[in-house]
XYZ file of C-alpha atoms in Angstrom:
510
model
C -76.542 38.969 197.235
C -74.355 38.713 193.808
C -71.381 36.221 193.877
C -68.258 37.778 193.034
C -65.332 36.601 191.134
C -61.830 37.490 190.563
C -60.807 37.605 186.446
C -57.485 36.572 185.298
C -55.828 37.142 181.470
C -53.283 34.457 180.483
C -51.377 35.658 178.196
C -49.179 32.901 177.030
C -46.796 32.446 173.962
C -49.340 30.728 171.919
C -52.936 32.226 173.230
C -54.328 34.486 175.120
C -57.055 33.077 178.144
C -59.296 34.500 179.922
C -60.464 32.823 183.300
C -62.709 33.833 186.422
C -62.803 31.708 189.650
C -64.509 31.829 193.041
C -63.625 31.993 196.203
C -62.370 28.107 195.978
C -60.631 29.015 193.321
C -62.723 26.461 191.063
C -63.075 28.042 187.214
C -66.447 29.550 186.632
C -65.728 31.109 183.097
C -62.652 29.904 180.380
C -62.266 31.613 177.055
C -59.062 30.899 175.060
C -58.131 32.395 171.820
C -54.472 31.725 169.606
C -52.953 34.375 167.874
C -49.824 33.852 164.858
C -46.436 33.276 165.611
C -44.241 35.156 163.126
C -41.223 33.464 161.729
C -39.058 36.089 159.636
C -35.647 34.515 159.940
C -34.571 31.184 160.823
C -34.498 31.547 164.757
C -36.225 34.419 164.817
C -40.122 34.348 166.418
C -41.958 37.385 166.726
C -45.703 38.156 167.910
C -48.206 40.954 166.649
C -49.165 42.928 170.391
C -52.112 44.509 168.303
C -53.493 41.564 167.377
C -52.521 40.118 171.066
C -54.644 43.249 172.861
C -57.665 42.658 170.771
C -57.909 39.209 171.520
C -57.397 39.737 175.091
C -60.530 42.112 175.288
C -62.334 39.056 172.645
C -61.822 36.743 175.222
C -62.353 38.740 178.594
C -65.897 39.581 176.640
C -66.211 35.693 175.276
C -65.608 34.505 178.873
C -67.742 36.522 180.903
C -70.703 36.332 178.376
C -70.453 32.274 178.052
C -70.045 32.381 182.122
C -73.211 34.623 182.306
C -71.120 36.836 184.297
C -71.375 40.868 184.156
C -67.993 42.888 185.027
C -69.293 44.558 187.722
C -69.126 41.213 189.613
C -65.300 41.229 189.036
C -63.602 42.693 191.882
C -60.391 42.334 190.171
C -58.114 41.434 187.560
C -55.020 40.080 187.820
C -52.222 39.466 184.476
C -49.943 36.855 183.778
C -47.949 36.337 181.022
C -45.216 35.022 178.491
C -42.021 36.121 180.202
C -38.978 38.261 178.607
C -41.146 38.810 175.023
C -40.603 42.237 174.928
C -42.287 45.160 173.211
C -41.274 49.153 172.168
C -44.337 51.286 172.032
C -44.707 55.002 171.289
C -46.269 56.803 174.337
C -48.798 59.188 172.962
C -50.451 57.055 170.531
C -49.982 53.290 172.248
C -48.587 51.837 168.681
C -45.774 49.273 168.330
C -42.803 50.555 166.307
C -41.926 46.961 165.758
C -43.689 43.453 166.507
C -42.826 41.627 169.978
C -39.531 39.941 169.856
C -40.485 36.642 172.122
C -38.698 34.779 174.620
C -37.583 32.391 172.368
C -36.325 34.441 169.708
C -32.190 34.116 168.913
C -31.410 36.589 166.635
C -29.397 38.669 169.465
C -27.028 35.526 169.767
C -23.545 37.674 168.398
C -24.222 40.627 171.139
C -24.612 37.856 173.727
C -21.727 36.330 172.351
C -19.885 39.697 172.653
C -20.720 39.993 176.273
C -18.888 36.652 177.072
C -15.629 37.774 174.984
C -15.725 41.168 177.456
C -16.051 38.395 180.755
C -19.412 40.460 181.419
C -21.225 37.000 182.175
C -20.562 37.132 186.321
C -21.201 40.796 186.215
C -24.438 40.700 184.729
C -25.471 37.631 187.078
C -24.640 39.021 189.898
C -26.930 41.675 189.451
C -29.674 40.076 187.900
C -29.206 36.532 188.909
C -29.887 35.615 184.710
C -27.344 34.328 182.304
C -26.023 36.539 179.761
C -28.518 34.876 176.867
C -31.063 36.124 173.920
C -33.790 34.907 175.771
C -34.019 38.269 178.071
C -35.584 41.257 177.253
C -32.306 43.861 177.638
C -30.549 42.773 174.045
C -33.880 42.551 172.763
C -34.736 45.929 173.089
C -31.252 47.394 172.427
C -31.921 45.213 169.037
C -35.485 47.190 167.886
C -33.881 50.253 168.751
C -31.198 49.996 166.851
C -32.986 47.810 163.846
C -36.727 49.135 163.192
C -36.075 51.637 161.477
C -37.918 50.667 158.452
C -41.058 49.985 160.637
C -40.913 52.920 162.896
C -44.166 55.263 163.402
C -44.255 58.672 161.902
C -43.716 61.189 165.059
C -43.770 65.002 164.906
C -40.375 64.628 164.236
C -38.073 62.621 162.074
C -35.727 61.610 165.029
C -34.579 57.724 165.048
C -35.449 55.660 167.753
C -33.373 56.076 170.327
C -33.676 59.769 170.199
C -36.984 59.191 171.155
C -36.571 56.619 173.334
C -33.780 59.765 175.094
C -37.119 62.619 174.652
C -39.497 60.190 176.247
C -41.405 58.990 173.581
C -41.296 55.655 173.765
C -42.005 52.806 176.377
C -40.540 49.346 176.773
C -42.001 46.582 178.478
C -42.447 43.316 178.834
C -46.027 42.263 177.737
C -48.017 42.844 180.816
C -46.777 46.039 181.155
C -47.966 46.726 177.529
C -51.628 44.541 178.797
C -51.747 46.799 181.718
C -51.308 50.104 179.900
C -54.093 49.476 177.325
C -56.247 48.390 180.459
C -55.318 51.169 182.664
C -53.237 53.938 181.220
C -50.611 53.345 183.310
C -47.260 52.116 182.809
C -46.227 49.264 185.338
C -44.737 46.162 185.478
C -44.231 43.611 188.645
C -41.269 42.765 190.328
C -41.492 38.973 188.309
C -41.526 40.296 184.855
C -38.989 42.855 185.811
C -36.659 40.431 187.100
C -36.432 38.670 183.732
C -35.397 41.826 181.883
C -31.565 41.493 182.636
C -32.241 45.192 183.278
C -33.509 45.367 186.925
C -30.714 44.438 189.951
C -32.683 42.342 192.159
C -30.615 42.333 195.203
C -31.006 46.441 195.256
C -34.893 45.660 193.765
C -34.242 48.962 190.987
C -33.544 49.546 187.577
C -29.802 48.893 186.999
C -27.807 51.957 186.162
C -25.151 50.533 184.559
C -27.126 47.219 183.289
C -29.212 50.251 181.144
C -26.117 51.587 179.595
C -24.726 48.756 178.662
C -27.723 48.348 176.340
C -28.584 51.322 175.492
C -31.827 51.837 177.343
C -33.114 55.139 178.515
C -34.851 55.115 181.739
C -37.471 57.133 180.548
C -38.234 53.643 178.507
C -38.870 51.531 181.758
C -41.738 50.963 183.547
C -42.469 51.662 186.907
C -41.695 47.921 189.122
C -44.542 46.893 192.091
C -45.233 44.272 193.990
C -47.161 41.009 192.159
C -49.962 41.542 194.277
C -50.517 45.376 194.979
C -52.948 46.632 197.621
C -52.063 50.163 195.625
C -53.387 48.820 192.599
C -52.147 49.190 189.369
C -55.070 50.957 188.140
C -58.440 50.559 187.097
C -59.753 49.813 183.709
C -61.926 52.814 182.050
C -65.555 52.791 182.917
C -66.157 54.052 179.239
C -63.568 51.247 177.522
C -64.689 47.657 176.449
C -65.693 46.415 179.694
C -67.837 49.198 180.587
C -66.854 49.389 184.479
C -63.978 50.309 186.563
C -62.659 46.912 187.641
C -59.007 47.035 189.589
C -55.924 45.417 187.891
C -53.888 44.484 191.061
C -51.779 41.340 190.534
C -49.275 40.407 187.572
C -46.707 37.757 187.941
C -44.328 36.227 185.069
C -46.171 33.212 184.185
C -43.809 30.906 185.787
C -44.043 32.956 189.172
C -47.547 32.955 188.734
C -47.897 29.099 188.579
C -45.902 29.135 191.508
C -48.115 31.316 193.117
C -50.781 29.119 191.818
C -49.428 26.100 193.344
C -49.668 27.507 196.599
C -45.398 27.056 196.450
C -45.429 30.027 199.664
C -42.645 28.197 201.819
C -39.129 27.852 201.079
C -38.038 24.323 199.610
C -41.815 24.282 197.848
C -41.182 23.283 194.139
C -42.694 22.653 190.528
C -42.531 22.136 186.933
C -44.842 23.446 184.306
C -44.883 21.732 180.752
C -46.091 24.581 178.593
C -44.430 25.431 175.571
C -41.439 25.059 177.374
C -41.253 23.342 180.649
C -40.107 25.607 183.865
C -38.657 24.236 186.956
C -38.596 26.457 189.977
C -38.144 26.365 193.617
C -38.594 29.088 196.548
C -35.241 29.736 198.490
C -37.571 32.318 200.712
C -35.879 35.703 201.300
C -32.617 34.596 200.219
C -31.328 34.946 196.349
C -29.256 31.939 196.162
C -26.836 32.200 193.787
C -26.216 28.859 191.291
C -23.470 27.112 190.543
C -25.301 24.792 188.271
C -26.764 26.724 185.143
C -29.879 27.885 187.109
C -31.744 31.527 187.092
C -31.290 33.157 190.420
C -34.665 35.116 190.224
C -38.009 36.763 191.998
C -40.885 34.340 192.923
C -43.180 36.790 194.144
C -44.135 39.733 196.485
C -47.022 40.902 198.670
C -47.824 43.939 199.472
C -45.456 45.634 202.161
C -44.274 42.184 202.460
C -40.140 41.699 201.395
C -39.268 39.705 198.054
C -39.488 36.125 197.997
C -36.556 34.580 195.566
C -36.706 31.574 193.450
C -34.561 29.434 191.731
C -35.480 28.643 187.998
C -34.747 25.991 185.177
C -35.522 27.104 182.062
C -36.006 24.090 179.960
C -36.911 25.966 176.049
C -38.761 23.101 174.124
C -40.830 20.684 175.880
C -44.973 20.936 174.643
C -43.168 22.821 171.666
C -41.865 19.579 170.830
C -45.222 17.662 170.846
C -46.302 20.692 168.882
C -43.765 19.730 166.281
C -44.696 16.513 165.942
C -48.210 17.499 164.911
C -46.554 20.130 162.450
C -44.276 17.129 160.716
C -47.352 15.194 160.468
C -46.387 12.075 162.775
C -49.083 12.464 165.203
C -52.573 13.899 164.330
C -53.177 15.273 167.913
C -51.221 15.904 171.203
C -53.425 13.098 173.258
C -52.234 10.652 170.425
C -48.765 10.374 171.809
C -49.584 8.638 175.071
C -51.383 5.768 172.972
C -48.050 5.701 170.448
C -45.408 5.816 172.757
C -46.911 3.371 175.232
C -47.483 1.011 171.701
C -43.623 0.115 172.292
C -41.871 -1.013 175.360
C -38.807 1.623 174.270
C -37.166 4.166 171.874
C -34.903 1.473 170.457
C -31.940 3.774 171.166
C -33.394 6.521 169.942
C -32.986 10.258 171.704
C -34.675 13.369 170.199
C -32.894 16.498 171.808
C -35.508 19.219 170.899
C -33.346 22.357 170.957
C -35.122 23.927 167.978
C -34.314 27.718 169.968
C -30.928 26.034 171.585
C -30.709 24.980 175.128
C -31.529 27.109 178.331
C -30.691 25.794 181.958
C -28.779 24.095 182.625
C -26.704 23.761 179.414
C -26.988 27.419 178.229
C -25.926 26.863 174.544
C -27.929 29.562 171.923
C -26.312 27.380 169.341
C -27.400 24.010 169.487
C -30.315 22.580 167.422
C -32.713 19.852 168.099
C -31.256 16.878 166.604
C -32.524 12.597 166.619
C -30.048 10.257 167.181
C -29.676 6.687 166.901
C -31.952 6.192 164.443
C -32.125 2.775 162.412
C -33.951 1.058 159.554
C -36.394 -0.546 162.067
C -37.424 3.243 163.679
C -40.796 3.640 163.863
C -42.829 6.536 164.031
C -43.636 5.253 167.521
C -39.559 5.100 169.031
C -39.766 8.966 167.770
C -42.947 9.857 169.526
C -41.683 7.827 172.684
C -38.221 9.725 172.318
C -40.391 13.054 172.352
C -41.976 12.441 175.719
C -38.597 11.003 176.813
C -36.380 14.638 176.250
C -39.000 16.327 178.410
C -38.616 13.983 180.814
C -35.146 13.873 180.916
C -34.380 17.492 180.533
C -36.742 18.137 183.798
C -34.291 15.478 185.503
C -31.422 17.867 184.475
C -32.940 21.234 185.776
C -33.845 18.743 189.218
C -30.474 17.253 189.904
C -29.101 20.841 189.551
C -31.732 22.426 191.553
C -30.719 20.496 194.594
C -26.829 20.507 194.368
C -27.736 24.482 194.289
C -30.337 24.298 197.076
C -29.245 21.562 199.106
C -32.616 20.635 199.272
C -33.612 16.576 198.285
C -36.495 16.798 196.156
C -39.538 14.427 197.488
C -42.358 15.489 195.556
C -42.910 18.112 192.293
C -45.865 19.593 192.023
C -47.071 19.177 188.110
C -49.224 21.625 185.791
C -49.612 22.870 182.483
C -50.890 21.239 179.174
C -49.019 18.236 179.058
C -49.636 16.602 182.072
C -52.749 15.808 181.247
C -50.600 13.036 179.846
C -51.141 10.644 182.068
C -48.082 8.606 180.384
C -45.940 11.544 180.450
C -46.539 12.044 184.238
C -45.397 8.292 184.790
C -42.595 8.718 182.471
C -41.264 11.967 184.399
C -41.969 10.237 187.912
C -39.622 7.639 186.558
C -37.163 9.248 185.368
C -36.531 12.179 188.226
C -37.058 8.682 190.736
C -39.572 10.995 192.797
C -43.388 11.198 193.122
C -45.404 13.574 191.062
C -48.447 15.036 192.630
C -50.810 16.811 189.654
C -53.320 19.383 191.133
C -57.256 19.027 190.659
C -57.305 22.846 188.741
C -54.327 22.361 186.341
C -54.740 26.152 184.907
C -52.333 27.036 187.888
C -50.678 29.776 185.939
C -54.234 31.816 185.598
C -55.041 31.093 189.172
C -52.167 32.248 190.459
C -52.905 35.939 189.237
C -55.920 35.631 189.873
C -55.038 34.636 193.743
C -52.230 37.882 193.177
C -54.819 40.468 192.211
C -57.746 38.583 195.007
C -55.291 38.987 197.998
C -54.869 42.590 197.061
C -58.014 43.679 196.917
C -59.589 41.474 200.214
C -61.515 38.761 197.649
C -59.486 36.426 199.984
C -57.759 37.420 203.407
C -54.458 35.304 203.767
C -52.197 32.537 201.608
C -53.926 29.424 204.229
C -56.662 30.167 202.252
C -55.362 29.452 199.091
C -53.298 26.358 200.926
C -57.089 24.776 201.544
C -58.232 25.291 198.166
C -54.833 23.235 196.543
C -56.572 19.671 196.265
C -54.354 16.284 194.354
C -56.302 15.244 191.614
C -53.749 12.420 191.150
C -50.221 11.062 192.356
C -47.635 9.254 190.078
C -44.905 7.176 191.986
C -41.967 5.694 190.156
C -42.278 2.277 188.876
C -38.658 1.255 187.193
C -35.839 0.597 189.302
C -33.374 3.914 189.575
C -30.636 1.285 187.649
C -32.284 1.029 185.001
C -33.378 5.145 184.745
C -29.629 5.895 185.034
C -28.429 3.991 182.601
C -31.105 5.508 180.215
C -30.359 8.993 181.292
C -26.787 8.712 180.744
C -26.759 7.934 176.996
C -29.487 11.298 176.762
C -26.377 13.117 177.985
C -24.639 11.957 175.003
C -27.131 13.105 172.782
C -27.014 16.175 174.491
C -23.701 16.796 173.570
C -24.688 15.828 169.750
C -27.039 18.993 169.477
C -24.618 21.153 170.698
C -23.004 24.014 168.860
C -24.760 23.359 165.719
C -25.955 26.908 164.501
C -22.831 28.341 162.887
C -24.521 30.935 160.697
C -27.108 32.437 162.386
């Protein structure tokens, strides 16, 4: 008999990944490829979604070939991806009229700033559950329809953008919905990646009416919303394309959702942080969409097939890997592993706090303006204090999102569950166990966000029969308990607050 796997594309802000696992969910094939971040503007970021499709079918092909795996021994595929980065596409041909405006992209700062002069900020959260900010897809695509005009395709007719947007002829969506058109035809998005749109009402689970107005986008632009993990399937992708069979593409989840997922976080009170390029904090409230009072994301975890929504509640921390990332670019470490060996060379940052808002500060500060920003700096800093400093702000920014989390909840935090690049950082994990005063508890398969489509799109299609047995496949590969005295943490994470309040409100021109 031939094993079967299930297939999963990661499609993250820096890379695209392709990964296959078996029924234990161990990996069985990895292929990763980055693609260029665009930087037009100062605070602007932008991604090409050509060059972002043909990687993904490079490294679907790279993957299965190095696995020795054929695609008819994929039973599905499932998509997760960079959340909110948001793309305009013309129907009949499939092209881009402009490149992807990504999450962390600012440049819509003055409309969101013109939302909170017309007191719009409660009425858009309590439909959406989001805060009125750039980072959402809604004033991103009221932006390209309004501003790529220079870039736009030539159509049978000269008509503008929105015109065409009006007639039909063009397509929004967040990028899986553009990954699952070019795989299947068909224009779909999940109930995750629609929630983070600041378009979709996720109390009455449909496109908002009035949310669409406000920004100017037709409904003949949005995709149609289904479940993460769809027994209906989302399609199939074309027996004569670039994988030569008809595999099923049946799960997508947000990335964030999808680590979730991948965590096996299917109970309410279950909760983790990812350290990507940005670290992401969430928790399941269960069928209930708690509303914050704290500067969280009221938002969708997940949901099964004929099964009702599960909510979450989300910190969305902007800068955390992105900040080891910039300390490569500046030239003070040669690699990311090289931090842990720096910052554990010294016993502390001197007094020194980096607050890496380089795109401004999401939950639970919400301030588009601020800028990342070291303070406390003296003649005897050492590259070292700065690294240290580095791995501090992610720490301390998780404590932030945590503290708020369970004045919202009203749930006491005992463990987090861990994944993503950085915490293979075995000093980082210590650091954040530390500072949050709470054990961390870092999964054997770290590539949660992958394997959590892939469980999305496995479910659907029978690969595996129920959640408990995803639960038995969720294995520790190693526990970090705090070590310094919660006295000492507190006085620390005080003075970060006071940095904090350095970095804010910087941007004045943008």
């Amino acid at each position: 008999m031939v094993d079967t796997y299930v297939g999963s594309i990661d499609q993250g802000t820096t890379g695209t990944r392709f990964m296959v696992f078996d029924h234990s969910g161990q990996v069985v094939a990895n292929a990763y490829k980055k693609h260029e971040q665009i930087y037009p503007n100062p605070g602007w970021v932008e991604h090409d979604p050509i060059e972002i499709w043909e990687n993904t079918k490079e490294v679907v092909q790279e993957g299965l070939e190095e696995g020795g795996i054929d695609a008819s021994q994929l039973e599905a595929i499932g998509i997760t991806n960079q959340r909110e980065t948001t793309i305009v596409w013309d129907k009949e041909t499939g092209k881009p009229v402009h490149n992807a405006l990504v999450w962390q992209d600012r440049r819509t700062t003055d409309r969101v700033e013109e939302l909170q002069d017309e007191d719009k900020v409660e009425w858009i959260r309590e439909k959406t559950g989001l805060e009125a900010d750039a980072y959402f897809s809604a004033t991103k695509t009221e932006w390209i329809l309004d501003n790529a005009e220079p870039l736009k395709l030539q159509s049978s007719r000269g008509d503008n953008l929105r015109s065409r947007a009006e007639d039909g002829e063009l397509l929004m969506g967040t990028v899986d919905a553009w990954l699952i058109y070019n795989l299947t035809g068909n224009h779909i998005t999940d109930v995750t990646n629609a929630s983070r749109t600041m378009l979709y009402n996720i109390r009455d689970m449909e496109w908002d009416d009035e949310l669409l107005e406000e920004f100017g986008v037709p409904k003949e632009m949005v995709p149609e919303v289904r479940p993460s993990s769809d027994e209906d399937f989302y399609g199939h992708t074309d027996s004569d394309g670039f994988l030569g069979e008809e595999v099923p593409v049946a799960g997508a989840l947000g990335d964030q959702q999808a680590a979730l997922f991948g965590q096996t976080c299917f109970d309410k009170g279950d909760a983790k942080n990812t350290y990507g390029t940005g670290s992401f904090y969430l928790m399941n409230t269960g069928n209930e969409a708690v509303k914050s009072d704290h500067g969280l994301l009221t938002t969708i975890g997940f949901q099964m097939s004929g099964e009702p929504v599960q909510y979450a509640l989300e910190g969305s921390i902007f800068i955390t890997g992105a900040a080891i990332e910039w300390l490569e670019d500046v030239d003070l470490i040669n690699n990311a592993a090289q931090t842990a060996e720096l910052a554990s060379s010294v016993d502390s940052t001197d007094g020194v706090y980096m607050v890496p808002a380089f795109t401004g500060l999401g939950a639970p500060h919400w301030d588009g303006r601020a800028r990342g920003t070291i303070v406390g700096m003296t003649r005897g800093t050492r590259k070292a204090h700065i690294v240290r400093a580095t791995l501090e702000s992610i720490a301390y920014q998780t404590r932030d999102v945590a503290e708020a989390m369970e004045a919202d909840s009203g749930v006491e935090l005992t463990s987090l569950r861990v994944d993503g690049g950085a915490v293979k950082n075995n000093f980082l994990c210590q650091l954040q166990a530390d500072i949050i005063q709470t054990d961390i508890a870092r999964p054997k398969v770290d590539e949660t966000t992958a394997l959590g489509s892939a469980y999305a799109a496995g479910l659907a299609v029978g690969y595996w029969d129920t959640v408990d047995e995803l639960r038995d496949n969720w294995q520790i590969d190693r526990e970090f308990s705090p070590e310094r005295s919660s006295e000492e943490v507190d006085k620390l994470y005080d003075r970060w607050h006071d940095a904090v309040e350095r970095s804010r409100n910087w941007a004045q021109e943008e």
